[in-house]
PDB file of C-alpha atoms in Angstrom:
ATOM      1  CA  PHE A  25      -9.886  51.050   6.719  1.00 49.00           C
ATOM      2  CA  LEU A  26      -9.298  47.383   5.893  1.00 52.00           C
ATOM      3  CA  ILE A  27      -6.217  47.232   8.162  1.00 53.00           C
ATOM      4  CA  VAL A  28      -8.156  48.825  11.016  1.00 57.00           C
ATOM      5  CA  CYS A  29     -11.012  46.344  10.558  1.00 58.00           C
ATOM      6  CA  GLY A  30      -8.741  43.369  10.284  1.00 53.00           C
ATOM      7  CA  SER A  31      -6.908  44.433  13.523  1.00 59.00           C
ATOM      8  CA  VAL A  32     -10.243  44.837  15.410  1.00 56.00           C
ATOM      9  CA  LEU A  33     -11.538  41.384  14.190  1.00 53.00           C
ATOM     10  CA  GLY A  34      -8.231  39.689  14.995  1.00 55.00           C
ATOM     11  CA  SER A  35      -7.930  41.089  18.414  1.00 58.00           C
ATOM     12  CA  ALA A  36     -11.526  40.098  19.250  1.00 53.00           C
ATOM     13  CA  GLY A  37     -10.548  36.467  18.073  1.00 50.00           C
ATOM     14  CA  LEU A  38     -13.313  36.490  15.508  1.00 50.00           C
ATOM     15  CA  VAL A  39     -10.988  36.055  12.504  1.00 48.00           C
ATOM     16  CA  ASN A  40      -7.446  34.589  12.296  1.00 54.00           C
ATOM     17  CA  PHE A  41      -5.443  36.584   9.709  1.00 53.00           C
ATOM     18  CA  THR A  42      -2.111  34.998  10.496  1.00 58.00           C
ATOM     19  CA  ILE A  43      -2.257  32.931   7.427  1.00 58.00           C
ATOM     20  CA  LEU A  44      -1.984  36.191   5.459  1.00 59.00           C
ATOM     21  CA  ARG A  45       1.475  36.545   6.630  1.00 62.00           C
ATOM     22  CA  THR A  46       2.574  33.801   4.255  1.00 64.00           C
ATOM     23  CA  ILE A  47       2.231  36.381   1.525  1.00 64.00           C
ATOM     24  CA  ARG A  48       5.480  37.845   2.853  1.00 65.00           C
ATOM     25  CA  VAL A  49       7.330  34.978   1.023  1.00 63.00           C
ATOM     26  CA  LEU A  50       6.727  37.033  -2.183  1.00 65.00           C
ATOM     27  CA  ARG A  51       8.826  39.947  -1.114  1.00 68.00           C
ATOM     28  CA  PRO A  52      12.014  38.496  -2.804  1.00 68.00           C
ATOM     29  CA  LEU A  53      10.073  38.909  -6.200  1.00 66.00           C
ATOM     30  CA  ARG A  54      10.623  42.627  -5.846  1.00 68.00           C
ATOM     31  CA  SER A  55      14.359  42.144  -6.383  1.00 67.00           C
ATOM     32  CA  LEU A  56      13.742  40.920  -9.987  1.00 64.00           C
ATOM     33  CA  SER A  57      13.993  44.419 -11.273  1.00 69.00           C
ATOM     34  CA  LYS A  58      17.403  44.626  -9.846  1.00 72.00           C
ATOM     35  CA  PHE A  59      18.639  41.525 -11.669  1.00 74.00           C
ATOM     36  CA  PRO A  60      17.958  41.680 -15.374  1.00 76.00           C
ATOM     37  CA  GLY A  61      19.437  38.263 -15.952  1.00 78.00           C
ATOM     38  CA  LEU A  62      17.056  36.578 -13.423  1.00 74.00           C
ATOM     39  CA  ARG A  63      14.129  38.581 -14.896  1.00 77.00           C
ATOM     40  CA  ARG A  64      14.873  37.207 -18.384  1.00 83.00           C
ATOM     41  CA  ILE A  65      14.987  33.629 -16.997  1.00 82.00           C
ATOM     42  CA  ILE A  66      11.539  34.091 -15.279  1.00 79.00           C
ATOM     43  CA  SER A  67      10.186  35.560 -18.447  1.00 83.00           C
ATOM     44  CA  ALA A  68      11.448  32.677 -20.577  1.00 85.00           C
ATOM     45  CA  VAL A  69       9.885  30.157 -18.122  1.00 81.00           C
ATOM     46  CA  ILE A  70       6.574  31.829 -18.361  1.00 82.00           C
ATOM     47  CA  ALA A  71       6.852  32.038 -22.199  1.00 84.00           C
ATOM     48  CA  VAL A  72       7.278  28.313 -22.533  1.00 81.00           C
ATOM     49  CA  THR A  73       4.577  27.325 -20.058  1.00 80.00           C
ATOM     50  CA  GLY A  74       2.276  26.486 -23.053  1.00 78.00           C
ATOM     51  CA  ASP A  75       4.824  24.106 -24.521  1.00 80.00           C
ATOM     52  CA  LEU A  76       5.520  22.645 -21.065  1.00 83.00           C
ATOM     53  CA  THR A  77       1.797  21.875 -20.634  1.00 86.00           C
ATOM     54  CA  ASN A  78       1.838  19.697 -23.763  1.00 86.00           C
ATOM     55  CA  VAL A  79       4.824  17.747 -22.408  1.00 87.00           C
ATOM     56  CA  LEU A  80       3.023  17.322 -19.017  1.00 88.00           C
ATOM     57  CA  ILE A  81      -0.129  16.095 -20.883  1.00 91.00           C
ATOM     58  CA  LEU A  82       2.041  13.531 -22.704  1.00 90.00           C
ATOM     59  CA  LEU A  83       3.774  12.543 -19.552  1.00 91.00           C
ATOM     60  CA  PHE A  84       0.395  11.977 -17.810  1.00 94.00           C
ATOM     61  CA  PHE A  85      -0.756   9.894 -20.786  1.00 94.00           C
ATOM     62  CA  VAL A  86       2.197   7.598 -20.599  1.00 92.00           C
ATOM     63  CA  LEU A  87       2.057   7.274 -16.789  1.00 94.00           C
ATOM     64  CA  SER A  88      -1.726   6.470 -17.165  1.00 96.00           C
ATOM     65  CA  CYS A  89      -0.952   3.770 -19.655  1.00 95.00           C
ATOM     66  CA  PHE A  90       1.548   2.014 -17.565  1.00 96.00           C
ATOM     67  CA  ALA A  91      -0.700   2.496 -14.427  1.00 96.00           C
ATOM     68  CA  ILE A  92      -3.516   0.778 -16.270  1.00 96.00           C
ATOM     69  CA  ILE A  93      -1.123  -2.099 -17.179  1.00 95.00           C
ATOM     70  CA  GLY A  94      -0.308  -2.480 -13.552  1.00 96.00           C
ATOM     71  CA  LEU A  95      -3.856  -2.144 -12.408  1.00 95.00           C
ATOM     72  CA  THR A  96      -4.777  -4.931 -14.920  1.00 95.00           C
ATOM     73  CA  TYR A  97      -2.211  -7.471 -13.877  1.00 95.00           C
ATOM     74  CA  TRP A  98      -1.128  -6.664 -10.251  1.00 95.00           C
ATOM     75  CA  LYS A  99      -4.201  -5.477  -8.554  1.00 94.00           C
ATOM     76  CA  GLY A 100      -4.312  -6.829  -5.055  1.00 93.00           C
ATOM     77  CA  LEU A 101      -1.188  -9.044  -5.537  1.00 95.00           C
ATOM     78  CA  LEU A 102       1.123  -6.928  -3.418  1.00 95.00           C
ATOM     79  CA  HIS A 103      -0.708  -7.744  -0.206  1.00 95.00           C
ATOM     80  CA  ALA A 104       0.282 -11.454  -0.404  1.00 96.00           C
ATOM     81  CA  ARG A 105       2.547 -12.616   2.426  1.00 96.00           C
ATOM     82  CA  CYS A 106       3.776 -15.976   3.842  1.00 96.00           C
ATOM     83  CA  ARG A 107       1.279 -16.996   6.657  1.00 96.00           C
ATOM     84  CA  LEU A 108       1.873 -19.313   9.541  1.00 93.00           C
ATOM     85  CA  THR A 109      -1.596 -20.947   9.297  1.00 94.00           C
ATOM     86  CA  PRO A 110      -3.358 -22.343   6.212  1.00 95.00           C
ATOM     87  CA  PHE A 111      -6.368 -20.086   6.703  1.00 96.00           C
ATOM     88  CA  PRO A 112      -7.383 -17.024   8.777  1.00 97.00           C
ATOM     89  CA  ILE A 113      -7.996 -17.644  12.455  1.00 96.00           C
ATOM     90  CA  ARG A 114     -10.369 -16.063  14.981  1.00 96.00           C
ATOM     91  CA  VAL A 115      -8.984 -13.797  17.683  1.00 94.00           C
ATOM     92  CA  PRO A 116     -10.189 -14.746  21.173  1.00 93.00           C
ATOM     93  CA  SER A 117     -12.341 -12.312  22.915  1.00 90.00           C
ATOM     94  CA  ASP A 118     -10.079 -12.509  26.059  1.00 91.00           C
ATOM     95  CA  CYS A 119      -6.767 -12.092  24.099  1.00 93.00           C
ATOM     96  CA  GLN A 120      -7.118  -9.092  21.731  1.00 90.00           C
ATOM     97  CA  ASN A 121      -3.644  -7.437  21.812  1.00 92.00           C
ATOM     98  CA  LYS A 122      -0.253  -8.479  20.727  1.00 91.00           C
ATOM     99  CA  SER A 123       1.257  -7.154  23.942  1.00 91.00           C
ATOM    100  CA  ASP A 124      -0.960  -9.359  26.125  1.00 91.00           C
ATOM    101  CA  ASP A 125       0.767 -12.233  27.986  1.00 92.00           C
ATOM    102  CA  CYS A 126      -1.642 -14.645  26.409  1.00 94.00           C
ATOM    103  CA  TRP A 127      -0.838 -13.776  22.807  1.00 94.00           C
ATOM    104  CA  ASN A 128       2.099 -16.084  22.145  1.00 93.00           C
ATOM    105  CA  ILE A 129       0.298 -18.980  23.726  1.00 95.00           C
ATOM    106  CA  PHE A 130      -2.681 -18.342  21.504  1.00 95.00           C
ATOM    107  CA  LEU A 131      -0.553 -17.941  18.433  1.00 93.00           C
ATOM    108  CA  ASN A 132       1.401 -21.176  19.189  1.00 91.00           C
ATOM    109  CA  ASN A 133      -1.835 -23.126  19.735  1.00 94.00           C
ATOM    110  CA  ALA A 134      -3.237 -21.749  16.544  1.00 94.00           C
ATOM    111  CA  ILE A 135      -0.226 -22.833  14.597  1.00 90.00           C
ATOM    112  CA  LEU A 136      -0.348 -26.315  16.053  1.00 89.00           C
ATOM    113  CA  THR A 137      -4.161 -26.689  15.763  1.00 93.00           C
ATOM    114  CA  PRO A 138      -5.416 -24.238  13.314  1.00 93.00           C
ATOM    115  CA  ASP A 139      -8.765 -25.935  12.699  1.00 94.00           C
ATOM    116  CA  ALA A 140      -9.823 -25.068  16.264  1.00 95.00           C
ATOM    117  CA  TYR A 141      -9.498 -21.392  15.450  1.00 96.00           C
ATOM    118  CA  LYS A 142     -10.732 -21.226  11.813  1.00 96.00           C
ATOM    119  CA  CYS A 143     -12.301 -17.951  10.986  1.00 95.00           C
ATOM    120  CA  LEU A 144     -14.855 -18.902   8.390  1.00 94.00           C
ATOM    121  CA  ASN A 145     -16.100 -22.452   7.282  1.00 91.00           C
ATOM    122  CA  ALA A 146     -14.938 -21.680   3.778  1.00 90.00           C
ATOM    123  CA  THR A 147     -11.918 -21.906   1.613  1.00 90.00           C
ATOM    124  CA  ASN A 148      -9.549 -18.911   1.244  1.00 92.00           C
ATOM    125  CA  ASP A 149     -10.364 -18.388  -2.323  1.00 92.00           C
ATOM    126  CA  ASP A 150     -12.362 -20.346  -5.013  1.00 90.00           C
ATOM    127  CA  LEU A 151     -12.523 -19.863  -8.744  1.00 88.00           C
ATOM    128  CA  SER A 152     -16.262 -20.685  -8.759  1.00 92.00           C
ATOM    129  CA  TRP A 153     -16.994 -17.689  -6.590  1.00 93.00           C
ATOM    130  CA  LYS A 154     -18.400 -14.457  -8.061  1.00 94.00           C
ATOM    131  CA  TYR A 155     -18.071 -10.993  -6.568  1.00 94.00           C
ATOM    132  CA  SER A 156     -21.348 -11.315  -4.658  1.00 94.00           C
ATOM    133  CA  THR A 157     -20.990 -14.932  -3.749  1.00 95.00           C
ATOM    134  CA  SER A 158     -17.687 -14.810  -1.896  1.00 96.00           C
ATOM    135  CA  PRO A 159     -18.224 -15.791   1.698  1.00 95.00           C
ATOM    136  CA  TRP A 160     -16.044 -12.830   2.706  1.00 95.00           C
ATOM    137  CA  TYR A 161     -18.488 -10.541   1.025  1.00 96.00           C
ATOM    138  CA  ILE A 162     -21.633 -12.307   2.361  1.00 96.00           C
ATOM    139  CA  GLU A 163     -20.332 -12.605   5.972  1.00 95.00           C
ATOM    140  CA  GLY A 164     -18.466  -9.316   5.987  1.00 95.00           C
ATOM    141  CA  PRO A 165     -15.195  -8.441   7.632  1.00 96.00           C
ATOM    142  CA  GLN A 166     -14.466 -10.693  10.575  1.00 96.00           C
ATOM    143  CA  ASP A 167     -12.736 -10.370  13.963  1.00 95.00           C
ATOM    144  CA  CYS A 168      -9.870 -12.607  12.750  1.00 96.00           C
ATOM    145  CA  ILE A 169      -6.287 -12.360  11.670  1.00 96.00           C
ATOM    146  CA  TRP A 170      -3.967 -14.372   9.351  1.00 96.00           C
ATOM    147  CA  PRO A 171      -0.610 -14.679  11.156  1.00 95.00           C
ATOM    148  CA  ILE A 172       2.376 -13.453   9.098  1.00 95.00           C
ATOM    149  CA  ASP A 173       5.857 -14.975   9.211  1.00 92.00           C
ATOM    150  CA  ASP A 174       7.655 -11.660  10.241  1.00 90.00           C
ATOM    151  CA  THR A 175      11.033 -13.141   9.389  1.00 89.00           C
ATOM    152  CA  ASP A 176      10.057 -13.216   5.727  1.00 92.00           C
ATOM    153  CA  ASN A 177       9.473  -9.787   4.066  1.00 93.00           C
ATOM    154  CA  ARG A 178       8.899 -10.862   0.535  1.00 94.00           C
ATOM    155  CA  VAL A 179       5.672 -10.795  -1.345  1.00 96.00           C
ATOM    156  CA  CYS A 180       4.630 -14.320  -2.363  1.00 96.00           C
ATOM    157  CA  ASN A 181       2.885 -15.967  -5.304  1.00 95.00           C
ATOM    158  CA  LEU A 182      -0.906 -16.536  -4.933  1.00 93.00           C
ATOM    159  CA  GLY A 183      -0.928 -18.803  -7.988  1.00 87.00           C
ATOM    160  CA  GLU A 184      -0.311 -16.261 -10.627  1.00 83.00           C
ATOM    161  CA  GLY A 185       3.047 -17.612 -11.711  1.00 90.00           C
ATOM    162  CA  GLY A 186       5.296 -15.536  -9.539  1.00 95.00           C
ATOM    163  CA  LEU A 187       8.831 -16.410  -8.432  1.00 95.00           C
ATOM    164  CA  TYR A 188       8.320 -16.819  -4.707  1.00 96.00           C
ATOM    165  CA  ASP A 189       6.465 -19.670  -3.210  1.00 93.00           C
ATOM    166  CA  CYS A 190       6.454 -19.851   0.610  1.00 93.00           C
ATOM    167  CA  PRO A 191       8.823 -22.620   1.486  1.00 89.00           C
ATOM    168  CA  ALA A 192       8.543 -24.707   4.644  1.00 86.00           C
ATOM    169  CA  TYR A 193      10.974 -24.040   7.378  1.00 79.00           C
ATOM    170  CA  LEU A 194      12.509 -26.043  10.338  1.00 74.00           C
ATOM    171  CA  ASP A 195      11.309 -24.651  13.669  1.00 71.00           C
ATOM    172  CA  LYS A 196      13.354 -24.746  16.984  1.00 68.00           C
ATOM    173  CA  TYR A 197      11.847 -28.128  17.779  1.00 71.00           C
ATOM    174  CA  GLY A 198      13.129 -29.711  14.652  1.00 74.00           C
ATOM    175  CA  LYS A 199       9.695 -29.862  12.997  1.00 76.00           C
ATOM    176  CA  MET A 200       8.926 -28.783   9.451  1.00 81.00           C
ATOM    177  CA  VAL A 201       6.440 -26.004   9.441  1.00 79.00           C
ATOM    178  CA  MET A 202       4.406 -25.461   6.326  1.00 86.00           C
ATOM    179  CA  ARG A 203       3.483 -21.875   5.262  1.00 92.00           C
ATOM    180  CA  THR A 204       0.713 -20.537   3.151  1.00 95.00           C
ATOM    181  CA  CYS A 205       0.713 -17.586   0.775  1.00 96.00           C
ATOM    182  CA  GLY A 206      -2.304 -15.501   1.591  1.00 96.00           C
ATOM    183  CA  SER A 207      -3.809 -11.893   1.583  1.00 96.00           C
ATOM    184  CA  ASN A 208      -5.953  -9.873   3.973  1.00 96.00           C
ATOM    185  CA  TYR A 209      -8.221  -9.469   0.924  1.00 96.00           C
ATOM    186  CA  ASP A 210     -10.020 -12.137  -1.089  1.00 95.00           C
ATOM    187  CA  SER A 211      -9.535 -12.363  -4.854  1.00 92.00           C
ATOM    188  CA  PHE A 212     -12.261  -9.765  -5.438  1.00 94.00           C
ATOM    189  CA  GLY A 213     -10.726  -7.302  -3.031  1.00 94.00           C
ATOM    190  CA  HIS A 214     -13.181  -7.767  -0.230  1.00 95.00           C
ATOM    191  CA  PRO A 215     -11.586  -7.219   3.153  1.00 96.00           C
ATOM    192  CA  ARG A 216     -11.436 -10.416   5.257  1.00 96.00           C
ATOM    193  CA  PHE A 217     -10.989  -8.556   8.684  1.00 96.00           C
ATOM    194  CA  ILE A 218     -12.301  -5.683  10.604  1.00 95.00           C
ATOM    195  CA  ASN A 219      -9.993  -2.748  10.441  1.00 91.00           C
ATOM    196  CA  SER A 220      -9.304  -2.586  14.217  1.00 92.00           C
ATOM    197  CA  LEU A 221      -6.064  -1.257  15.740  1.00 93.00           C
ATOM    198  CA  ASP A 222      -5.845  -4.473  17.770  1.00 92.00           C
ATOM    199  CA  PRO A 223      -3.833  -6.550  18.038  1.00 94.00           C
ATOM    200  CA  PHE A 224      -0.932  -4.845  16.262  1.00 92.00           C
ATOM    201  CA  GLY A 225      -1.302  -1.221  17.274  1.00 92.00           C
ATOM    202  CA  TYR A 226      -2.099  -0.216  13.548  1.00 92.00           C
ATOM    203  CA  PRO A 227      -5.019  -0.984  11.239  1.00 93.00           C
ATOM    204  CA  ARG A 228      -5.422  -4.714  10.917  1.00 95.00           C
ATOM    205  CA  MET A 229      -5.990  -4.698   7.246  1.00 95.00           C
ATOM    206  CA  SER A 230      -2.570  -2.991   6.718  1.00 93.00           C
ATOM    207  CA  SER A 231      -0.764  -5.843   8.563  1.00 92.00           C
ATOM    208  CA  GLY A 232       0.351  -7.447   5.359  1.00 92.00           C
ATOM    209  CA  THR A 233       2.267  -4.452   3.945  1.00 93.00           C
ATOM    210  CA  PHE A 234       3.001  -2.214   7.037  1.00 92.00           C
ATOM    211  CA  ILE A 235       6.808  -2.685   6.902  1.00 92.00           C
ATOM    212  CA  GLY A 236       9.495  -0.555   5.472  1.00 90.00           C
ATOM    213  CA  THR A 237      10.657  -3.010   2.805  1.00 90.00           C
ATOM    214  CA  LEU A 238       7.136  -2.924   1.350  1.00 93.00           C
ATOM    215  CA  ASN A 239       6.941   0.876   1.448  1.00 90.00           C
ATOM    216  CA  TRP A 240       4.399   0.756   4.408  1.00 92.00           C
ATOM    217  CA  GLY A 241       1.793  -0.347   1.895  1.00 92.00           C
ATOM    218  CA  TYR A 242       1.560   3.002   0.043  1.00 91.00           C
ATOM    219  CA  LEU A 243       2.796   1.601  -3.289  1.00 93.00           C
ATOM    220  CA  ASN A 244       0.370  -0.774  -4.883  1.00 94.00           C
ATOM    221  CA  TYR A 245      -1.836  -1.223  -7.816  1.00 95.00           C
ATOM    222  CA  ASP A 246      -5.146  -1.692  -6.077  1.00 94.00           C
ATOM    223  CA  ASN A 247      -6.725   1.323  -7.691  1.00 94.00           C
ATOM    224  CA  PHE A 248      -5.921   3.893 -10.384  1.00 95.00           C
ATOM    225  CA  ILE A 249      -4.696   6.621  -8.007  1.00 95.00           C
ATOM    226  CA  ASN A 250      -2.281   4.294  -6.177  1.00 95.00           C
ATOM    227  CA  ALA A 251      -1.155   2.762  -9.548  1.00 96.00           C
ATOM    228  CA  LEU A 252      -0.382   6.242 -10.835  1.00 96.00           C
ATOM    229  CA  ILE A 253       1.637   7.070  -7.769  1.00 94.00           C
ATOM    230  CA  SER A 254       3.461   3.858  -7.922  1.00 95.00           C
ATOM    231  CA  THR A 255       4.294   4.426 -11.553  1.00 95.00           C
ATOM    232  CA  PHE A 256       5.452   7.950 -10.845  1.00 94.00           C
ATOM    233  CA  GLN A 257       7.743   6.599  -8.044  1.00 92.00           C
ATOM    234  CA  ALA A 258       9.212   4.100 -10.571  1.00 93.00           C
ATOM    235  CA  ILE A 259      10.094   6.871 -13.115  1.00 92.00           C
ATOM    236  CA  THR A 260      11.926   8.822 -10.496  1.00 91.00           C
ATOM    237  CA  MET A 261      14.313   5.781 -10.332  1.00 89.00           C
ATOM    238  CA  GLU A 262      14.015   5.894  -6.536  1.00 88.00           C
ATOM    239  CA  GLY A 263      13.092   2.424  -5.202  1.00 87.00           C
ATOM    240  CA  TRP A 264      11.779   1.227  -8.558  1.00 91.00           C
ATOM    241  CA  SER A 265      13.742  -2.028  -8.483  1.00 92.00           C
ATOM    242  CA  GLY A 266      12.209  -2.994  -5.145  1.00 93.00           C
ATOM    243  CA  LEU A 267       8.699  -2.526  -6.635  1.00 94.00           C
ATOM    244  CA  MET A 268       9.763  -4.550  -9.741  1.00 95.00           C
ATOM    245  CA  TYR A 269      10.988  -7.354  -7.571  1.00 96.00           C
ATOM    246  CA  GLN A 270       7.726  -7.472  -5.630  1.00 96.00           C
ATOM    247  CA  THR A 271       5.716  -7.784  -8.879  1.00 96.00           C
ATOM    248  CA  MET A 272       8.132 -10.422 -10.041  1.00 96.00           C
ATOM    249  CA  ASP A 273       7.595 -12.439  -6.898  1.00 96.00           C
ATOM    250  CA  ALA A 274       3.765 -12.066  -6.957  1.00 96.00           C
ATOM    251  CA  TRP A 275       3.034 -12.226 -10.620  1.00 96.00           C
ATOM    252  CA  SER A 276       5.641 -13.137 -13.172  1.00 95.00           C
ATOM    253  CA  PRO A 277       9.280 -12.373 -14.251  1.00 95.00           C
ATOM    254  CA  ILE A 278       7.638 -10.610 -17.312  1.00 95.00           C
ATOM    255  CA  SER A 279       7.019  -7.574 -15.066  1.00 95.00           C
ATOM    256  CA  SER A 280      10.639  -6.807 -15.205  1.00 94.00           C
ATOM    257  CA  VAL A 281      10.190  -6.113 -18.972  1.00 95.00           C
ATOM    258  CA  ILE A 282       7.369  -3.673 -18.258  1.00 95.00           C
ATOM    259  CA  PHE A 283       9.411  -1.818 -15.653  1.00 95.00           C
ATOM    260  CA  ILE A 284      12.574  -1.586 -17.791  1.00 92.00           C
ATOM    261  CA  LEU A 285      10.449  -0.169 -20.618  1.00 92.00           C
ATOM    262  CA  LEU A 286       9.084   2.381 -18.196  1.00 92.00           C
ATOM    263  CA  ILE A 287      12.456   3.419 -17.044  1.00 88.00           C
ATOM    264  CA  MET A 288      13.976   3.570 -20.582  1.00 86.00           C
ATOM    265  CA  PHE A 289      10.975   5.719 -21.747  1.00 76.00           C
TER     266      PHE A 289
END
């Protein structure tokens, strides 16, 4: 009766039962009775599930401890990149996309005369600010950008004692160009810019970390979930050294001790 009803409803397009076909992947389990050795292994795994649960709880506790350490010391730091202007600049209304012919002209002009394009009449960050008094919180996200030096993929030091300060470089005209370490977020985590797809073709707020060497921005310590994922990534020993170097550049060489303890544990 159920099969007939399901066929009628499926043919009428009222209900889609194709998902039930995935149950067929359980068919190989019928062969367990023909292989006593395999059946004993499955039975043993089921028997120790309780003990494995205790181990998983312990593992989650350790991961949570290291995630909280990362959240405490590295929150927001992995967004810092070397910028070509001393502060964010406003994007012209008639030149909104990186592929536009006017974009390079606008960018060169902004680098030469950044004050003419300044986004907000305020400093980038100030120790006297509170969460609710930050201009980036009061004014809200702006239609601005903070041009990144794409030739430099390292995370930089925002004044926390990290290893990498953005050095000046000699441009093609023989002029020394000063760079500034900055983030798309202020020190309280407020977004500075609207999250438009222009001008880069991907969310503007991701522009600081949307590169392969920085794991496309997925590994960070901005919140507990991301910190937990980043810590789990580290204990797999896949790419953990890159994450360690980022925290060393942005915060302090002491972070290497934290990562080594995590790996050894």
